[in-house]
Structures are given as C-alpha cells and as structure tokens.
Backbone as XML, in Angstrom:
<?xml version="1.0"?>
<chain id="A" units="angstrom">
  <residue number="1" name="MET">
    <atom name="N" x="102.382" y="85.214" z="112.958"/>
    <atom name="CA" x="101.423" y="84.395" z="112.239"/>
    <atom name="C" x="100.059" y="84.589" z="112.909"/>
  </residue>
  <residue number="2" name="ASN">
    <atom name="N" x="99.039" y="84.888" z="112.112"/>
    <atom name="CA" x="97.724" y="85.084" z="112.723"/>
    <atom name="C" x="96.960" y="83.770" z="112.812"/>
  </residue>
  <residue number="3" name="SER">
    <atom name="N" x="95.891" y="83.780" z="113.578"/>
    <atom name="CA" x="95.150" y="82.540" z="113.822"/>
    <atom name="C" x="94.451" y="82.029" z="112.569"/>
  </residue>
  <residue number="4" name="ASP">
    <atom name="N" x="94.110" y="82.909" z="111.617"/>
    <atom name="CA" x="93.454" y="82.460" z="110.388"/>
    <atom name="C" x="94.350" y="81.553" z="109.557"/>
  </residue>
  <residue number="5" name="SER">
    <atom name="N" x="95.654" y="81.774" z="109.594"/>
    <atom name="CA" x="96.557" y="80.931" z="108.812"/>
    <atom name="C" x="96.715" y="79.546" z="109.434"/>
  </residue>
  <residue number="6" name="ASP">
    <atom name="N" x="96.357" y="79.389" z="110.700"/>
    <atom name="CA" x="96.450" y="78.093" z="111.376"/>
    <atom name="C" x="95.196" y="77.248" z="111.186"/>
  </residue>
  <residue number="7" name="VAL">
    <atom name="N" x="94.121" y="77.855" z="110.677"/>
    <atom name="CA" x="92.842" y="77.153" z="110.550"/>
    <atom name="C" x="92.776" y="76.476" z="109.189"/>
  </residue>
  <residue number="8" name="PRO">
    <atom name="N" x="92.447" y="75.173" z="109.149"/>
    <atom name="CA" x="92.296" y="74.482" z="107.868"/>
    <atom name="C" x="91.173" y="75.117" z="107.040"/>
  </residue>
  <residue number="9" name="ILE">
    <atom name="N" x="91.270" y="74.960" z="105.736"/>
    <atom name="CA" x="90.313" y="75.581" z="104.826"/>
    <atom name="C" x="88.880" y="75.137" z="105.119"/>
  </residue>
  <residue number="10" name="TYR">
    <atom name="N" x="88.687" y="73.882" z="105.511"/>
    <atom name="CA" x="87.312" y="73.424" z="105.758"/>
    <atom name="C" x="86.683" y="74.133" z="106.943"/>
  </residue>
  <residue number="11" name="ALA">
    <atom name="N" x="87.464" y="74.517" z="107.927"/>
    <atom name="CA" x="86.908" y="75.252" z="109.069"/>
    <atom name="C" x="86.407" y="76.619" z="108.620"/>
  </residue>
  <residue number="12" name="GLN">
    <atom name="N" x="87.160" y="77.260" z="107.729"/>
    <atom name="CA" x="86.727" y="78.552" z="107.191"/>
    <atom name="C" x="85.462" y="78.384" z="106.351"/>
  </residue>
  <residue number="13" name="LEU">
    <atom name="N" x="85.416" y="77.338" z="105.542"/>
    <atom name="CA" x="84.221" y="77.091" z="104.727"/>
    <atom name="C" x="82.995" y="76.836" z="105.592"/>
  </residue>
  <residue number="14" name="ILE">
    <atom name="N" x="83.162" y="76.111" z="106.682"/>
    <atom name="CA" x="82.042" y="75.855" z="107.592"/>
    <atom name="C" x="81.553" y="77.161" z="108.195"/>
  </residue>
  <residue number="15" name="ARG">
    <atom name="N" x="82.474" y="78.029" z="108.566"/>
    <atom name="CA" x="82.070" y="79.337" z="109.097"/>
    <atom name="C" x="81.309" y="80.143" z="108.056"/>
  </residue>
  <residue number="16" name="GLU">
    <atom name="N" x="81.778" y="80.099" z="106.808"/>
    <atom name="CA" x="81.170" y="80.910" z="105.754"/>
    <atom name="C" x="79.868" y="80.315" z="105.225"/>
  </residue>
  <residue number="17" name="ARG">
    <atom name="N" x="79.839" y="79.013" z="105.028"/>
    <atom name="CA" x="78.715" y="78.367" z="104.339"/>
    <atom name="C" x="77.857" y="77.481" z="105.229"/>
  </residue>
  <residue number="18" name="GLY">
    <atom name="N" x="78.313" y="77.212" z="106.429"/>
    <atom name="CA" x="77.607" y="76.275" z="107.296"/>
    <atom name="C" x="78.170" y="74.877" z="107.112"/>
  </residue>
  <residue number="19" name="ASP">
    <atom name="N" x="77.780" y="73.995" z="107.989"/>
    <atom name="CA" x="78.288" y="72.619" z="107.967"/>
    <atom name="C" x="77.410" y="71.780" z="107.046"/>
  </residue>
  <residue number="20" name="VAL">
    <atom name="N" x="77.591" y="71.952" z="105.739"/>
    <atom name="CA" x="76.759" y="71.257" z="104.757"/>
    <atom name="C" x="76.883" y="69.739" z="104.894"/>
  </residue>
  <residue number="21" name="PRO">
    <atom name="N" x="78.093" y="69.161" z="104.975"/>
    <atom name="CA" x="78.171" y="67.707" z="105.147"/>
    <atom name="C" x="77.474" y="67.235" z="106.429"/>
  </residue>
  <residue number="22" name="GLY">
    <atom name="N" x="77.601" y="67.983" z="107.492"/>
    <atom name="CA" x="76.929" y="67.619" z="108.743"/>
    <atom name="C" x="75.421" y="67.700" z="108.611"/>
  </residue>
  <residue number="23" name="ASP">
    <atom name="N" x="74.934" y="68.738" z="107.931"/>
    <atom name="CA" x="73.491" y="68.873" z="107.705"/>
    <atom name="C" x="72.962" y="67.714" z="106.870"/>
  </residue>
  <residue number="24" name="VAL">
    <atom name="N" x="73.698" y="67.358" z="105.824"/>
    <atom name="CA" x="73.288" y="66.246" z="104.959"/>
    <atom name="C" x="73.285" y="64.946" z="105.745"/>
  </residue>
  <residue number="25" name="ARG">
    <atom name="N" x="74.312" y="64.732" z="106.567"/>
    <atom name="CA" x="74.390" y="63.509" z="107.375"/>
    <atom name="C" x="73.207" y="63.413" z="108.329"/>
  </residue>
  <residue number="26" name="ARG">
    <atom name="N" x="72.879" y="64.515" z="109.005"/>
    <atom name="CA" x="71.746" y="64.496" z="109.938"/>
    <atom name="C" x="70.432" y="64.235" z="109.210"/>
  </residue>
  <residue number="27" name="GLU">
    <atom name="N" x="70.258" y="64.833" z="108.056"/>
    <atom name="CA" x="69.036" y="64.610" z="107.274"/>
    <atom name="C" x="68.949" y="63.158" z="106.807"/>
  </residue>
  <residue number="28" name="ALA">
    <atom name="N" x="70.073" y="62.599" z="106.352"/>
    <atom name="CA" x="70.096" y="61.200" z="105.916"/>
    <atom name="C" x="69.781" y="60.263" z="107.076"/>
  </residue>
  <residue number="29" name="GLU">
    <atom name="N" x="70.294" y="60.560" z="108.260"/>
    <atom name="CA" x="69.994" y="59.730" z="109.430"/>
    <atom name="C" x="68.513" y="59.793" z="109.777"/>
  </residue>
  <residue number="30" name="GLN">
    <atom name="N" x="67.906" y="60.973" z="109.656"/>
    <atom name="CA" x="66.471" y="61.113" z="109.927"/>
    <atom name="C" x="65.655" y="60.323" z="108.905"/>
  </residue>
  <residue number="31" name="ILE">
    <atom name="N" x="66.034" y="60.397" z="107.642"/>
    <atom name="CA" x="65.339" y="59.639" z="106.598"/>
    <atom name="C" x="65.473" y="58.148" z="106.869"/>
  </residue>
  <residue number="32" name="GLN">
    <atom name="N" x="66.650" y="57.706" z="107.265"/>
    <atom name="CA" x="66.861" y="56.293" z="107.565"/>
    <atom name="C" x="65.972" y="55.845" z="108.725"/>
  </residue>
  <residue number="33" name="ARG">
    <atom name="N" x="65.872" y="56.661" z="109.779"/>
    <atom name="CA" x="64.994" y="56.303" z="110.902"/>
    <atom name="C" x="63.537" y="56.214" z="110.450"/>
  </residue>
  <residue number="34" name="ASN">
    <atom name="N" x="63.108" y="57.151" z="109.610"/>
    <atom name="CA" x="61.736" y="57.116" z="109.103"/>
    <atom name="C" x="61.493" y="55.867" z="108.266"/>
  </residue>
  <residue number="35" name="LEU">
    <atom name="N" x="62.446" y="55.514" z="107.414"/>
    <atom name="CA" x="62.290" y="54.322" z="106.586"/>
    <atom name="C" x="62.269" y="53.054" z="107.427"/>
  </residue>
  <residue number="36" name="GLU">
    <atom name="N" x="63.061" y="53.005" z="108.477"/>
    <atom name="CA" x="63.071" y="51.825" z="109.341"/>
    <atom name="C" x="61.717" y="51.618" z="110.003"/>
  </residue>
  <residue number="37" name="ARG">
    <atom name="N" x="61.002" y="52.714" z="110.271"/>
    <atom name="CA" x="59.660" y="52.578" z="110.841"/>
    <atom name="C" x="58.663" y="52.081" z="109.806"/>
  </residue>
  <residue number="38" name="VAL">
    <atom name="N" x="58.848" y="52.478" z="108.547"/>
    <atom name="CA" x="57.910" y="52.115" z="107.482"/>
    <atom name="C" x="58.211" y="50.730" z="106.926"/>
  </residue>
  <residue number="39" name="ILE">
    <atom name="N" x="59.478" y="50.473" z="106.666"/>
    <atom name="CA" x="59.899" y="49.196" z="106.089"/>
    <atom name="C" x="60.472" y="48.356" z="107.216"/>
  </residue>
  <residue number="40" name="MET">
    <atom name="N" x="59.654" y="47.524" z="107.778"/>
    <atom name="CA" x="60.099" y="46.705" z="108.908"/>
    <atom name="C" x="61.078" y="45.639" z="108.413"/>
  </residue>
  <residue number="41" name="PRO">
    <atom name="N" x="62.058" y="45.315" z="109.215"/>
    <atom name="CA" x="62.998" y="44.262" z="108.830"/>
    <atom name="C" x="62.267" y="42.931" z="108.657"/>
  </residue>
  <residue number="42" name="PHE">
    <atom name="N" x="62.791" y="42.105" z="107.792"/>
    <atom name="CA" x="62.205" y="40.793" z="107.529"/>
    <atom name="C" x="62.193" y="39.967" z="108.810"/>
  </residue>
  <residue number="43" name="ARG">
    <atom name="N" x="61.043" y="39.375" z="109.097"/>
    <atom name="CA" x="60.911" y="38.474" z="110.251"/>
    <atom name="C" x="60.548" y="37.093" z="109.714"/>
  </residue>
  <residue number="44" name="PRO">
    <atom name="N" x="61.421" y="36.116" z="109.846"/>
    <atom name="CA" x="61.207" y="34.807" z="109.230"/>
    <atom name="C" x="59.952" y="34.083" z="109.714"/>
  </residue>
  <residue number="45" name="ASN">
    <atom name="N" x="59.458" y="34.346" z="110.907"/>
    <atom name="CA" x="58.299" y="33.623" z="111.434"/>
    <atom name="C" x="56.969" y="34.254" z="111.052"/>
  </residue>
  <residue number="46" name="LEU">
    <atom name="N" x="56.999" y="35.412" z="110.423"/>
    <atom name="CA" x="55.770" y="36.101" z="110.058"/>
    <atom name="C" x="55.665" y="36.216" z="108.543"/>
  </residue>
  <residue number="47" name="PRO">
    <atom name="N" x="54.439" y="36.118" z="107.999"/>
    <atom name="CA" x="54.295" y="36.324" z="106.556"/>
    <atom name="C" x="54.571" y="37.788" z="106.203"/>
  </residue>
  <residue number="48" name="ALA">
    <atom name="N" x="54.892" y="38.012" z="104.964"/>
    <atom name="CA" x="55.144" y="39.381" z="104.505"/>
    <atom name="C" x="53.867" y="40.196" z="104.625"/>
  </residue>
  <residue number="49" name="PRO">
    <atom name="N" x="53.966" y="41.500" z="104.878"/>
    <atom name="CA" x="52.771" y="42.344" z="104.958"/>
    <atom name="C" x="51.967" y="42.256" z="103.664"/>
  </residue>
  <residue number="50" name="GLY">
    <atom name="N" x="50.661" y="42.128" z="103.799"/>
    <atom name="CA" x="49.798" y="42.039" z="102.631"/>
    <atom name="C" x="49.656" y="40.632" z="102.086"/>
  </residue>
  <residue number="51" name="TYR">
    <atom name="N" x="50.338" y="39.653" z="102.681"/>
    <atom name="CA" x="50.265" y="38.276" z="102.202"/>
    <atom name="C" x="49.059" y="37.589" z="102.818"/>
  </residue>
  <residue number="52" name="PHE">
    <atom name="N" x="48.210" y="37.047" z="101.957"/>
    <atom name="CA" x="47.020" y="36.322" z="102.421"/>
    <atom name="C" x="47.024" y="34.939" z="101.808"/>
  </residue>
  <residue number="53" name="ARG">
    <atom name="N" x="46.617" y="33.947" z="102.575"/>
    <atom name="CA" x="46.514" y="32.579" z="102.048"/>
    <atom name="C" x="45.112" y="32.293" z="101.647"/>
  </residue>
</chain>
C-alpha cells in the first residue's frame, strides 16, 4: 500500500489547490479585527458616536 492511499482526500486537495478554507478563515478574522476597530462595542456610560444634545 503506498502512502497516497493513506492520505485523506482533503489533504490531497490542499496540496493541489491550497488551503482555501484556511485562507478564507484568516481573511475573515482580519476583517473582523478591522471592523472591531471601526465599530466600537456599545458603552452604556457614553453617548453614541455622533450624538449631540
């Protein structure tokens, strides 16, 4: 039995096409970090940005 028959199909696909799910996950994490910097979490003691009395 050769080593190729022991390797799951996804390992072969990653070798052939690259780690697409991993690339997408890393890109999504980067987008999330960027959004967290732009859209600050709600702070109950502060007025919303742009709010004027």
